[in-house]
PDB file of C-alpha atoms in Angstrom:
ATOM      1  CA  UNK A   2      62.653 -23.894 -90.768  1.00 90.00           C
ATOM      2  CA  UNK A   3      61.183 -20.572 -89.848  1.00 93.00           C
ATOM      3  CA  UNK A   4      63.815 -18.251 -88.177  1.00 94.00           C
ATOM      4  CA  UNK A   5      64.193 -14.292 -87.655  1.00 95.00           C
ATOM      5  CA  UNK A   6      66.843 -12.379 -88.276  1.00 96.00           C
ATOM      6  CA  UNK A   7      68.533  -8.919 -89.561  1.00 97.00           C
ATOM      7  CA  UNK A   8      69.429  -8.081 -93.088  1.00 96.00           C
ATOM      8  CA  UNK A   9      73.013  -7.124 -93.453  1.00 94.00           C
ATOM      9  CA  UNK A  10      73.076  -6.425 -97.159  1.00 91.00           C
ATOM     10  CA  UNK A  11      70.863  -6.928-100.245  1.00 90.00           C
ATOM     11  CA  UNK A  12      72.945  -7.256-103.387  1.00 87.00           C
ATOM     12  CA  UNK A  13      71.054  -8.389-106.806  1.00 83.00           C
ATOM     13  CA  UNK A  14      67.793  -9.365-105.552  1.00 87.00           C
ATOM     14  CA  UNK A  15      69.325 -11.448-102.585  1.00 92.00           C
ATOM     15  CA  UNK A  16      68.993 -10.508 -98.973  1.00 94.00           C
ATOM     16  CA  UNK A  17      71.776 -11.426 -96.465  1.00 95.00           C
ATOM     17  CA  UNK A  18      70.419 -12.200 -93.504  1.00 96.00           C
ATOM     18  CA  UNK A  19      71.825 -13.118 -89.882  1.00 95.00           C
ATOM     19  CA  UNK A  20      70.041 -15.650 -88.143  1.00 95.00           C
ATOM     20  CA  UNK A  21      71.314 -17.598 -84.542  1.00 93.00           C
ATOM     21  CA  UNK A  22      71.609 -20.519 -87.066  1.00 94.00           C
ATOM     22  CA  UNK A  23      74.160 -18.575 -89.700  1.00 94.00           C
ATOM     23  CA  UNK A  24      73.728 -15.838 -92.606  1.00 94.00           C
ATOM     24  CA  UNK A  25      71.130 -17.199 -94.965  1.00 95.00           C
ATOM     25  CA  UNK A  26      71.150 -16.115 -98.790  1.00 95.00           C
ATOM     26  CA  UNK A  27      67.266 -15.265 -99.061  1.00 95.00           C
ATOM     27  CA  UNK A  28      65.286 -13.955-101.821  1.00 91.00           C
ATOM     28  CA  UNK A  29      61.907 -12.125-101.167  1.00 90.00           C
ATOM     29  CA  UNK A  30      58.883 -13.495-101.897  1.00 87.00           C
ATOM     30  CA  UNK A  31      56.641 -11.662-104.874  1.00 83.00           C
ATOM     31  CA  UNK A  32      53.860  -9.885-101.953  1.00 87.00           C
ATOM     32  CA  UNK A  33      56.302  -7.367-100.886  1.00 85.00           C
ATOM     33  CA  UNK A  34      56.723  -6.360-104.567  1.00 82.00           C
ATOM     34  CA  UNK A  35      52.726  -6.352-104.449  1.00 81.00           C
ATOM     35  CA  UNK A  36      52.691  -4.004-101.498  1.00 84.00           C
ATOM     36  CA  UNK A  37      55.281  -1.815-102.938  1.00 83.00           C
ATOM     37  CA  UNK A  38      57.803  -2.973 -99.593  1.00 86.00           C
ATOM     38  CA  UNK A  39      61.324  -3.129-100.324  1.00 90.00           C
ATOM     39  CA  UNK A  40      63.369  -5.351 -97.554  1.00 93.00           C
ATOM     40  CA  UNK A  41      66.834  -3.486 -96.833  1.00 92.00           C
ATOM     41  CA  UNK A  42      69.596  -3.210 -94.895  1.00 94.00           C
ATOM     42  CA  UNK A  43      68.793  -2.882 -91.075  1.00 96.00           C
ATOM     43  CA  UNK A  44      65.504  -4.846 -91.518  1.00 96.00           C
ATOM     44  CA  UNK A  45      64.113  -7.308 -89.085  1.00 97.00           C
ATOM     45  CA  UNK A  46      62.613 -10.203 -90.640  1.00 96.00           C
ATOM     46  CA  UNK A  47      61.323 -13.899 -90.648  1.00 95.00           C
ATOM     47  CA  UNK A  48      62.487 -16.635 -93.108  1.00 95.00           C
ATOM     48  CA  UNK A  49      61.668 -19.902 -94.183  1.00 94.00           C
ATOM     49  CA  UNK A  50      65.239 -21.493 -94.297  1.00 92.00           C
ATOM     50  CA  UNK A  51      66.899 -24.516 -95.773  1.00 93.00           C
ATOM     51  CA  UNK A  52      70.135 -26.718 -94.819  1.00 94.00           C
ATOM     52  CA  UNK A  53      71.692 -25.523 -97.306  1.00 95.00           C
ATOM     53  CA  UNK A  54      71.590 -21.364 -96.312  1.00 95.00           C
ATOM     54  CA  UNK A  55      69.415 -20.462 -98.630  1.00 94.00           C
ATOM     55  CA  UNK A  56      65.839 -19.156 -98.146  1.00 92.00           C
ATOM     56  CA  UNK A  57      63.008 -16.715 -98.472  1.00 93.00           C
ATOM     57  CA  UNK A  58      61.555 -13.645 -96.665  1.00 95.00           C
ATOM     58  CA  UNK A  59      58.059 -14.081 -95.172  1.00 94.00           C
ATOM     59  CA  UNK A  60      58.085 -10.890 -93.154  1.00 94.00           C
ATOM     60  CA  UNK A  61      59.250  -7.754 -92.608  1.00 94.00           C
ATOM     61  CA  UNK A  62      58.786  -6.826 -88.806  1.00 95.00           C
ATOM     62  CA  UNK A  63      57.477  -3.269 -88.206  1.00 94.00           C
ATOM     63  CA  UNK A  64      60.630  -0.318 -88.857  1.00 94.00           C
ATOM     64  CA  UNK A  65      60.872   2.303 -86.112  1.00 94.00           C
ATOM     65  CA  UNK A  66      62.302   4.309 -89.095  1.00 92.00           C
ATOM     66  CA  UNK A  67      63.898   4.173 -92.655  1.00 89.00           C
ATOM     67  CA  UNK A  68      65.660   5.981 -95.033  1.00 85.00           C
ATOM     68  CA  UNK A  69      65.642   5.469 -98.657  1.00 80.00           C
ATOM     69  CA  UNK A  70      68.521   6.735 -99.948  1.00 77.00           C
ATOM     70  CA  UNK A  71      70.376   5.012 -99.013  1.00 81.00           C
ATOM     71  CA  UNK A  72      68.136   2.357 -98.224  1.00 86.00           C
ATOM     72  CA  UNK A  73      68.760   1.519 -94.313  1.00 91.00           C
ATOM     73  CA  UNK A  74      65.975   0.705 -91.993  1.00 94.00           C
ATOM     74  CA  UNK A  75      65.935   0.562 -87.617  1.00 96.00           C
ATOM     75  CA  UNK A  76      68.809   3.118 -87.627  1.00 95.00           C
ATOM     76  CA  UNK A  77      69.801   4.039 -84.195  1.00 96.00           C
ATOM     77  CA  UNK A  78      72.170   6.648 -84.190  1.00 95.00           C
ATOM     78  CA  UNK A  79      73.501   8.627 -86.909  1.00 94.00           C
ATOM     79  CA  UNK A  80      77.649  10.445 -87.092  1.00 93.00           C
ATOM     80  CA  UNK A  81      76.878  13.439 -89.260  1.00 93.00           C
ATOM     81  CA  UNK A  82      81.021  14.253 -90.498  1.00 91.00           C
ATOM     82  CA  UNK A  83      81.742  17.377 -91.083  1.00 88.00           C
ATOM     83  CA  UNK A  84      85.317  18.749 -91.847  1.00 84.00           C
ATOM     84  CA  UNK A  85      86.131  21.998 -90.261  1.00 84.00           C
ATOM     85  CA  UNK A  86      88.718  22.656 -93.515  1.00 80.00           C
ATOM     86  CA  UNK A  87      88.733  21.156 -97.154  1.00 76.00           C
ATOM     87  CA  UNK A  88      85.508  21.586 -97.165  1.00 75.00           C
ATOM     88  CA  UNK A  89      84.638  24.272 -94.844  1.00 82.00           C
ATOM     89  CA  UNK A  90      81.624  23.127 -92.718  1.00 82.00           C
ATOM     90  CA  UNK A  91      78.042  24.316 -93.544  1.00 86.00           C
ATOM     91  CA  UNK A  92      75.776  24.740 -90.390  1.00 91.00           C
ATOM     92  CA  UNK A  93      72.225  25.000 -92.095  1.00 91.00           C
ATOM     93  CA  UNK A  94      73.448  21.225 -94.148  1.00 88.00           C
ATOM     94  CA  UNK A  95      74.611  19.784 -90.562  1.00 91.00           C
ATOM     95  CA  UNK A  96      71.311  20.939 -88.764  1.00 93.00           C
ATOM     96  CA  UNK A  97      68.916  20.335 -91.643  1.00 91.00           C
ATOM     97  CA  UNK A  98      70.166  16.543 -91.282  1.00 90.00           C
ATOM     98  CA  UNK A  99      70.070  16.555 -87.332  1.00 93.00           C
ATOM     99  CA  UNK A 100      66.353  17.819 -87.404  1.00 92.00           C
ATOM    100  CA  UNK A 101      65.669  15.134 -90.086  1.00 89.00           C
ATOM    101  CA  UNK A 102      67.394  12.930 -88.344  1.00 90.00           C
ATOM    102  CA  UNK A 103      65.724  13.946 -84.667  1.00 92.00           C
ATOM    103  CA  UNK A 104      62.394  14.022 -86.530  1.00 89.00           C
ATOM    104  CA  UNK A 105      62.524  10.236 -87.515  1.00 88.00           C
ATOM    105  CA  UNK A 106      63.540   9.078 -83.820  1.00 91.00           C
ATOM    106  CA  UNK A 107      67.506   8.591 -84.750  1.00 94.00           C
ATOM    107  CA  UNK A 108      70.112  10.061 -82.005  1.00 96.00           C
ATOM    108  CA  UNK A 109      72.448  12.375 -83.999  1.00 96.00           C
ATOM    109  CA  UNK A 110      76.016  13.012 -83.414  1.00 97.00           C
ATOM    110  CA  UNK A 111      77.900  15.444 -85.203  1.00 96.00           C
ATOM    111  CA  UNK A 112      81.749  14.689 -85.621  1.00 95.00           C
ATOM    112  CA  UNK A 113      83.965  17.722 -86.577  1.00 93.00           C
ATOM    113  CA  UNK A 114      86.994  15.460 -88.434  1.00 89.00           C
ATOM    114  CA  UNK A 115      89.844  17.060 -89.755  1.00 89.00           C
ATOM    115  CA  UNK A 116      90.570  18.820 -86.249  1.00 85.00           C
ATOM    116  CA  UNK A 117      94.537  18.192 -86.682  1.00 83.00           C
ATOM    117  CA  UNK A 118      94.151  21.427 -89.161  1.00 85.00           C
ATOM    118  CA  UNK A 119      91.951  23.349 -86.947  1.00 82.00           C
ATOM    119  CA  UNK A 120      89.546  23.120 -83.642  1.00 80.00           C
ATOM    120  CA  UNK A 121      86.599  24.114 -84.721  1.00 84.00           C
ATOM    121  CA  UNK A 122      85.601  24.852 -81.130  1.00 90.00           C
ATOM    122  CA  UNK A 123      83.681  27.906 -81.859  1.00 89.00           C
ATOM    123  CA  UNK A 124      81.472  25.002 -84.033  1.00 91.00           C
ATOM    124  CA  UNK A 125      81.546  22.328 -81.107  1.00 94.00           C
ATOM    125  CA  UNK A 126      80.421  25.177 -78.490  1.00 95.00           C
ATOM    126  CA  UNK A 127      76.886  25.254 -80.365  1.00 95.00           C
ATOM    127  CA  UNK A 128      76.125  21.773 -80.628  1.00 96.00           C
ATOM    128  CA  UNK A 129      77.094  21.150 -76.858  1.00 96.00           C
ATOM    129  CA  UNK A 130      74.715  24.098 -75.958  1.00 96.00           C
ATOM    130  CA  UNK A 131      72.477  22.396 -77.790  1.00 96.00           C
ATOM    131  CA  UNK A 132      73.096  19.199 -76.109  1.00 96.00           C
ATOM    132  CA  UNK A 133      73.822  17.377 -79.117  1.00 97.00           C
ATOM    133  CA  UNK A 134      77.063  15.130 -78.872  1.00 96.00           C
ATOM    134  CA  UNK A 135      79.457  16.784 -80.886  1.00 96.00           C
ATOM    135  CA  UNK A 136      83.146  15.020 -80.766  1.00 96.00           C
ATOM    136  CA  UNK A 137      86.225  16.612 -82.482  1.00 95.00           C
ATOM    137  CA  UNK A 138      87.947  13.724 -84.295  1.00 93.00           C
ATOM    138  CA  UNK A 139      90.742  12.972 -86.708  1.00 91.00           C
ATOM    139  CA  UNK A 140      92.172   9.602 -88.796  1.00 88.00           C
ATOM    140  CA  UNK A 141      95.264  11.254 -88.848  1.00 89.00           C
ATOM    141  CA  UNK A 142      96.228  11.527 -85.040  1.00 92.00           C
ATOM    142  CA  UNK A 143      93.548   9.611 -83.658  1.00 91.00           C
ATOM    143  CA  UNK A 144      91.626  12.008 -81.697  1.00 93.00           C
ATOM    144  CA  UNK A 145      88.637  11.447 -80.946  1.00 94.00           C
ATOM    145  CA  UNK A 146      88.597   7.938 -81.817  1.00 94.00           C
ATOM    146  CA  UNK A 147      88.045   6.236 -78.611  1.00 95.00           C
ATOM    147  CA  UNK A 148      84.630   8.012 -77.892  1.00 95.00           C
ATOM    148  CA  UNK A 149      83.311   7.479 -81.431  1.00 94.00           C
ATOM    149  CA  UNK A 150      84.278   3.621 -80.730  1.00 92.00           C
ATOM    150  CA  UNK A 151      82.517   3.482 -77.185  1.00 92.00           C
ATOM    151  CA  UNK A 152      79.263   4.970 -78.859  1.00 94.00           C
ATOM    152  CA  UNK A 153      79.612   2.550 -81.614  1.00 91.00           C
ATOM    153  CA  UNK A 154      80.104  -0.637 -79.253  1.00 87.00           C
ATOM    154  CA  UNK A 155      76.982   0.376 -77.108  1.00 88.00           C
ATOM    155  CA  UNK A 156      75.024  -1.358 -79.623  1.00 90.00           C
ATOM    156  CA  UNK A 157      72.615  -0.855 -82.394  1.00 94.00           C
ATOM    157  CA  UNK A 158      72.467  -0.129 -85.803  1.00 96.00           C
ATOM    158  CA  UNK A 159      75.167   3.000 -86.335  1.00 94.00           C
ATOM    159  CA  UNK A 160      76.153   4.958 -89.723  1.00 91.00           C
ATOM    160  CA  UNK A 161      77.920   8.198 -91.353  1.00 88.00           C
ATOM    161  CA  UNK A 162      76.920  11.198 -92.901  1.00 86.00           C
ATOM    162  CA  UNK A 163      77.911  14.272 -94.340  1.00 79.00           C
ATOM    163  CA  UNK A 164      79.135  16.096 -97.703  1.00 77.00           C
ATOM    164  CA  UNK A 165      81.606  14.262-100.155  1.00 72.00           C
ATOM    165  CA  UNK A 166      85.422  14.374 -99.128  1.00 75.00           C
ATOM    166  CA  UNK A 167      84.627  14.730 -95.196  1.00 76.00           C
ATOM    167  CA  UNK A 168      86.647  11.814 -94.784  1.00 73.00           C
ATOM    168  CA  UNK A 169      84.017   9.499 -93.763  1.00 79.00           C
ATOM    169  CA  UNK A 170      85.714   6.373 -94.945  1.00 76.00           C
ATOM    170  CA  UNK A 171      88.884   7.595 -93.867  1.00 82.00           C
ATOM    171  CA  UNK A 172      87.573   7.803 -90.253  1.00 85.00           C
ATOM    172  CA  UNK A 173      86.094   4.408 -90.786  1.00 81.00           C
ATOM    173  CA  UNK A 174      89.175   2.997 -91.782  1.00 83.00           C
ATOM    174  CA  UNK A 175      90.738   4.574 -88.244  1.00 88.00           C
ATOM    175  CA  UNK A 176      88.461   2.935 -86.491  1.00 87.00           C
ATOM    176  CA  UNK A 177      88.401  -0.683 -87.826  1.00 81.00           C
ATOM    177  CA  UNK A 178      91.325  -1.147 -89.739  1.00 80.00           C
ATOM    178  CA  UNK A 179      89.767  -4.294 -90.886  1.00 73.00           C
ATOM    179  CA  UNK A 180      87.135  -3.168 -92.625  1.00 67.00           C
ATOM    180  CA  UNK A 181      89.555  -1.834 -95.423  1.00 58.00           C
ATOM    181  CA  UNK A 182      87.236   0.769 -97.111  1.00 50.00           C
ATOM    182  CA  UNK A 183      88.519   2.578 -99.890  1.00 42.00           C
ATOM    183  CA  UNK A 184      89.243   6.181 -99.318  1.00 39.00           C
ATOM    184  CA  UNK A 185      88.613   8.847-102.657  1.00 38.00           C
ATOM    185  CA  UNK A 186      90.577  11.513-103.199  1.00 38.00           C
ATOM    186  CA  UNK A 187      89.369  14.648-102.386  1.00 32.00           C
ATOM    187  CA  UNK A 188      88.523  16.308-106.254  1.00 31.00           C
ATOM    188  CA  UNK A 189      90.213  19.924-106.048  1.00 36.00           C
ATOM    189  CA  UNK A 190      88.799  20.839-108.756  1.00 33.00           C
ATOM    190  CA  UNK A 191      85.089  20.429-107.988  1.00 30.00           C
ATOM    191  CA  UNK A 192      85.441  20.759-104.065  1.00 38.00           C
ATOM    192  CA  UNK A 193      84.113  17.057-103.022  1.00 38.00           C
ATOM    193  CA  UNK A 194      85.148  13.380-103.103  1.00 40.00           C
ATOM    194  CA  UNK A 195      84.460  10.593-105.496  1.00 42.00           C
ATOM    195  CA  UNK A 196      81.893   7.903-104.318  1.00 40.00           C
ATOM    196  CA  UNK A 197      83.820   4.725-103.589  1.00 40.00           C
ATOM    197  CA  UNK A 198      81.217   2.494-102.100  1.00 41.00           C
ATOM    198  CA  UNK A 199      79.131   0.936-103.798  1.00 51.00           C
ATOM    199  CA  UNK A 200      75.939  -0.800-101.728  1.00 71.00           C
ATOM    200  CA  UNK A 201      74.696  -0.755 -98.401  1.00 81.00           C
ATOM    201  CA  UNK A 202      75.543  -3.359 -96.143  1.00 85.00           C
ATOM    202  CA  UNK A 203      75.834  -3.611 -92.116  1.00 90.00           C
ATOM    203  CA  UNK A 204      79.564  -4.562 -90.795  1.00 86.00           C
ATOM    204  CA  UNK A 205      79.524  -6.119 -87.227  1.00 88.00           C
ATOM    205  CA  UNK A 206      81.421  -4.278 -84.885  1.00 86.00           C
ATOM    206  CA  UNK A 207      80.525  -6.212 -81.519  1.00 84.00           C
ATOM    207  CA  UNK A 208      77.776  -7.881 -79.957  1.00 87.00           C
ATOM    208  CA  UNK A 209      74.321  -6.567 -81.415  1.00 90.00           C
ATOM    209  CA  UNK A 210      76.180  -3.258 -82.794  1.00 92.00           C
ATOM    210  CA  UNK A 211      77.168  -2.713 -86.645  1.00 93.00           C
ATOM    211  CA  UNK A 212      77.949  -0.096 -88.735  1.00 89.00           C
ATOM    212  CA  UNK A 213      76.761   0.731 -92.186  1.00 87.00           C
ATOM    213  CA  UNK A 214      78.915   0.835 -95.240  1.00 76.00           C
ATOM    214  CA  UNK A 215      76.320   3.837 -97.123  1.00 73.00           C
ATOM    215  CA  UNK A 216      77.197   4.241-101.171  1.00 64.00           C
ATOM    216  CA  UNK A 217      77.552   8.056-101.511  1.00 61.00           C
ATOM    217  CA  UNK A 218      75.737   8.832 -98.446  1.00 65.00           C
ATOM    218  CA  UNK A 219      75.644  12.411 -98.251  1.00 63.00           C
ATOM    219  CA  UNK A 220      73.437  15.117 -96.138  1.00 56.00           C
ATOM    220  CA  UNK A 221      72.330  16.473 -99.740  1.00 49.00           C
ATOM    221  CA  UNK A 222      70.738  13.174-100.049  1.00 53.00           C
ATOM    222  CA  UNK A 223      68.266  14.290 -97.097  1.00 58.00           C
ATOM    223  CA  UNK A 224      66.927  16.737 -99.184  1.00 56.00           C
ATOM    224  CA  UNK A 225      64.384  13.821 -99.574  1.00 59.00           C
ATOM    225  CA  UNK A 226      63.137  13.827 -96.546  1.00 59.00           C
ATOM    226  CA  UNK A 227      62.587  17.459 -95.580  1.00 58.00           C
ATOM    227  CA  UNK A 228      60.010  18.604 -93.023  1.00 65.00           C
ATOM    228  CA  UNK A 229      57.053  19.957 -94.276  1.00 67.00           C
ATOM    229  CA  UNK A 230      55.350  20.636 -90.933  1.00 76.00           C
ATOM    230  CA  UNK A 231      56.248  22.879 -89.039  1.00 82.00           C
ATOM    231  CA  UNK A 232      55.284  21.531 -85.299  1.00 85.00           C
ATOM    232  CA  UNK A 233      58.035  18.686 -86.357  1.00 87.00           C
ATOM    233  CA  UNK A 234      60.381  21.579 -87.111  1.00 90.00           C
ATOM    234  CA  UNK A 235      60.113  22.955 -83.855  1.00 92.00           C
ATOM    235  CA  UNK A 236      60.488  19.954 -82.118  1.00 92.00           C
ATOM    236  CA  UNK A 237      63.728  18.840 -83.614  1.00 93.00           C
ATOM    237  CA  UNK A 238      64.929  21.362 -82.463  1.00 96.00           C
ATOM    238  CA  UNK A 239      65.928  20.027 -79.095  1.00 96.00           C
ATOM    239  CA  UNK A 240      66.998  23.247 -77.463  1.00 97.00           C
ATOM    240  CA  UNK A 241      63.685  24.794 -77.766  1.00 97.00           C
ATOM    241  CA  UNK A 242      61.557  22.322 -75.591  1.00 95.00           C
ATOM    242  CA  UNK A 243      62.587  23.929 -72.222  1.00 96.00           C
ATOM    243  CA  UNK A 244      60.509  27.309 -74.573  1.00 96.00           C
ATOM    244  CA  UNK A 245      57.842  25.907 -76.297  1.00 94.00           C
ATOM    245  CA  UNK A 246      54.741  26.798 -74.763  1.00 91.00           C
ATOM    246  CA  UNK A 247      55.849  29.788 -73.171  1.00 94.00           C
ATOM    247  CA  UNK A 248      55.387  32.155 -75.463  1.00 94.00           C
ATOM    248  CA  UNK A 249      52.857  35.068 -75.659  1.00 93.00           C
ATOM    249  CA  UNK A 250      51.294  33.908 -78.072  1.00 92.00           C
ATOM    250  CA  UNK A 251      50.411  30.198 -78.983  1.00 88.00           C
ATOM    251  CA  UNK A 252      50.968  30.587 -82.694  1.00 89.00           C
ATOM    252  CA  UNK A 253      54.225  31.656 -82.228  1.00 94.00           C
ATOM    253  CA  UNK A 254      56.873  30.560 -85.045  1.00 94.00           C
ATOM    254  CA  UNK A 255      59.924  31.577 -82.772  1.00 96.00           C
ATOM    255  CA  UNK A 256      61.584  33.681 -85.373  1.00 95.00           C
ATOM    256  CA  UNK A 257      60.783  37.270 -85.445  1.00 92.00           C
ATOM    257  CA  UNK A 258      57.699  37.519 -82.658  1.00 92.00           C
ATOM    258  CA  UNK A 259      57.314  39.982 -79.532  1.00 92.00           C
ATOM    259  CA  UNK A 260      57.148  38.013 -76.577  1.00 94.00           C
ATOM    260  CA  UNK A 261      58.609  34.998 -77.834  1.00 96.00           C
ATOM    261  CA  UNK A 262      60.745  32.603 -75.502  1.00 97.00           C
ATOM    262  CA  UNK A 263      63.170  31.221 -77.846  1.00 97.00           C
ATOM    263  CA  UNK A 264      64.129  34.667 -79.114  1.00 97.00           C
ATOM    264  CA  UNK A 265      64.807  35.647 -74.871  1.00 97.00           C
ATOM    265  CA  UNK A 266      67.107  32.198 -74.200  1.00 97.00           C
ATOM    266  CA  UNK A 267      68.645  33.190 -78.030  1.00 97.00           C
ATOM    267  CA  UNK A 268      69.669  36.928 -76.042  1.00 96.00           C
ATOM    268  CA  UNK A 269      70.526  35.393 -73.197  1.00 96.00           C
ATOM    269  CA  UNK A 270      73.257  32.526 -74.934  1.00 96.00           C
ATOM    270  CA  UNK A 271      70.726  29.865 -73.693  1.00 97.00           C
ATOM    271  CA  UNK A 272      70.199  29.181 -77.638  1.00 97.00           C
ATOM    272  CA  UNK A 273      73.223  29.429 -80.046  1.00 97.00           C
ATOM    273  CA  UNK A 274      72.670  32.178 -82.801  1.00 96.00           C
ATOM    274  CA  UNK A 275      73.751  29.731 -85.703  1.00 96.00           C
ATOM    275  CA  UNK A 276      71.501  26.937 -84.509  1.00 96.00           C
ATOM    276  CA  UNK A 277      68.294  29.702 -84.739  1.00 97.00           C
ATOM    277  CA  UNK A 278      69.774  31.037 -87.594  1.00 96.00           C
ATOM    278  CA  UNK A 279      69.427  27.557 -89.212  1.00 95.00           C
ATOM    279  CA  UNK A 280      65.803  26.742 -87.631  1.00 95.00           C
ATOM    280  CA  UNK A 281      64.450  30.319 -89.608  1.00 96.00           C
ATOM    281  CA  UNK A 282      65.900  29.554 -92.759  1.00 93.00           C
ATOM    282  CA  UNK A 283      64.311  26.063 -92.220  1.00 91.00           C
ATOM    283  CA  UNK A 284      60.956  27.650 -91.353  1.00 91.00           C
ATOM    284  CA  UNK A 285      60.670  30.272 -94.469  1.00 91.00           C
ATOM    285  CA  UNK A 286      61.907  27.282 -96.769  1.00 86.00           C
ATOM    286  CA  UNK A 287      58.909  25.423 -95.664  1.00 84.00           C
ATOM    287  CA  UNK A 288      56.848  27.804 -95.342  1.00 82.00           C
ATOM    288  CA  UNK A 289      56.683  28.298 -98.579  1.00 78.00           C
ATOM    289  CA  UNK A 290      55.761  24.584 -98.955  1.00 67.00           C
ATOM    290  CA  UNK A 291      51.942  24.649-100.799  1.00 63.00           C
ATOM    291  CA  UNK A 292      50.021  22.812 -98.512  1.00 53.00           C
ATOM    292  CA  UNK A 293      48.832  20.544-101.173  1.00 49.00           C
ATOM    293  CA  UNK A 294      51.900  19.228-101.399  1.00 53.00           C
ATOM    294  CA  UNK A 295      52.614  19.025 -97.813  1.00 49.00           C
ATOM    295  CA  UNK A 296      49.730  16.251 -98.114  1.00 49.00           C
ATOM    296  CA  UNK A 297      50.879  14.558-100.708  1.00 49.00           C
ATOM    297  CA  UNK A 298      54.226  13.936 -99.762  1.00 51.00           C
ATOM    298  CA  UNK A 299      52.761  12.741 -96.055  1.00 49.00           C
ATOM    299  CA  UNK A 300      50.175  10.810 -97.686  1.00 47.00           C
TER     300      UNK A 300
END
C-alpha cells in the first residue's frame, strides 16, 4: 500500500513515520544511500506499507530546508533560548543563528528564559526594533508560557536552540509536562549543561504542529552553516530591507561607508547598535572567507 507521511524519528536505521493509516516502522531503501540522501526527522515521504506497520521509503518529497546537525528537515520556526543570567547572553551567537536561520527560510524567535532573575529588557528592546519576536519567558513562574504555546499550536514543525544550560528542556518541560524531558544540571565548573537527549524525534503537540526533541542542539552547532555570501548576509538582516538600495553607492557593505543608509537609521535608533554591531563582525569574518572555498562549500 503506497501512503505519504512525516518522519517523526529515525532510530537505528528505522524511520518512524506518521501516515492517516498509523506510524509505520520503515527502513530506507539502498538508492538514497546511492545518492548520498539521508531521510530525517521532519521529512515528507512516500512508503510502500504492510498490515503489519512495517515498510519502506520510496521517496523523499522536496525539503524547503534542512539542518544537519541535528538532522531536522521542513523546519518552520525556530525558539533560539537564551538566558539573560547563568550564562550571560551573547548577542553575536543569538544573531549569527537568526541570520542562519532567516537565510534558510525558518521564522526565528528569540526567547530570553531565566527572566525571574532579571528582565533583560534592554536585550528584548533590540530584537523588537528589529521586528523579530522576542518573548521574555521563565519555567519557574510561568511567564511567558502562554505565547510560546500559541506560536507552537499554530502549526508546523517547531524546535529550540541556544547554548548548553539555557534551560531549553526545562522550558519544554513547562510547557508539556508530559513530555517528561530530562533536565541537566547546569556544570559550574565549565559554565554549560550536560547533553541529556539523545536523538531527534518530532513530539505532537496538536493538530499538524510538533516540536522537536534536538540531542545537544546548540547555536555553536550552526557554525556549520555559516554564510559565506555576503548579499545573504545582508538580507538576513531583516531591519536593513527598508535601506538596501539606498545607499550612495551600490557596493556598499553597510559598515563603515559615507553615504550609507543603514549607518543613518543606526544614528537615528531606526537600527539597534548591537544588532549592526553583530552584522560587521559577521561581514569581516566572512570576508575573510577565500573565495575558493566559498564555492566549495556552496557547491
Amino acid at each position: 500500500m503506497e501512503l505519504s507521511g512525516l518522519i517523526l524519528k529515525c532510530v537505528g536505521g528505522f524511520y518512524f513515520v506518521e501516515t492517516d493509516e498509523g506510524t509505520y516502522q520503515c527502513i530506507a531503501r539502498g538508492k538514497f544511500r546511492k545518492a548520498g540522501i539521508s531521510p530525517c526527522a521532519g521529512d515528507r515521504v512516500r512508503i510502500s506499507g504492510d498490515p503489519d506497520l512495517t515498510g519502506a521509503v520510496e521517496e523523499v518529497f522536496s525539503r524547503r530546508n534542512h539542518l544537519e546537525r541535528p538532522p531536522l528537515a521542513n523546519l518552520d520556526r525556530l525558539f533560539v533560548v537564551a538566558s539573560v543570567q547563568d550564562p550571560f547572553p551573547e548577542p553575536l551567537v543569538i544573531d549569527k543563528t537568526i541570520a542562519v536561520t532567516e537565510a534558510q527560510g525558518i521564522e526565528p524567535i528569540v526567547l530570553l528564559s531565566k527572566s525571574d532573575l532579571e528582565s533583560g529588557v534592554s536585550l528584548k528592546a533590540a530584537y523588537d526594533l528589529a521586528g523579530i519576536p522576542c518573548i521574555q519567558v521563565s519555567s519557574k513562574t510561568g511567564q511567558g508560557l502562554d505565547a510560546v504555546r500559541s506560536l507552537l499550536s499554530a502549526g508546523g514543525i517547531s524546535a529550540f536552540t541556544g547554548n548548553s544550560g539555557v534551560g531549553k528542556s526545562s522550558l519544554i518541560n513547562a510547557l508539556f509536562p508530559d513530555f517528561s524531558l530530562k533536565v541537566g544540571e547546569v556544570s559550574r565548573k565549565l559554565g554549560r549543561g550536560r547533553h541529556t537527549t539523545r536523538q531527534v524525534e518530532l513530539l505532537p503537540i496538536g493538530e499538524n504542529a510538533y516540536v522537536a526533541d534536538t540531542p545537544g542542539f546548540s547555536t555553536f552547532d550552526i557554525e556549520r552553516y555559516r554564510l559565506t555570501d555576503l548579499d545573504t548576509l545582508m538580507h538576513s538582516f531583516r531591519e536593513f530591507a527598508p535601506y538596501l538600495g539606498q545607499c550612495q553607492f551600490s557596493s556598499c557593505s553597510h559598515t563603515t561607508e559615507k553615504g550609507c543608509a543603514v549607518l543613518q537609521a543606526l544614528e537615528r535608533g531606526e537600527i539597534a547598535r548591537s544588532r549592526h554591531e553583530s552584522y560587521t563582525k559577521l561581514y569581516n569574518e566572512i570576508k575573510e572567507v577565500p573565495q575558493w572555498q566559498v564555492k566549495s562549500r556552496n557547491a
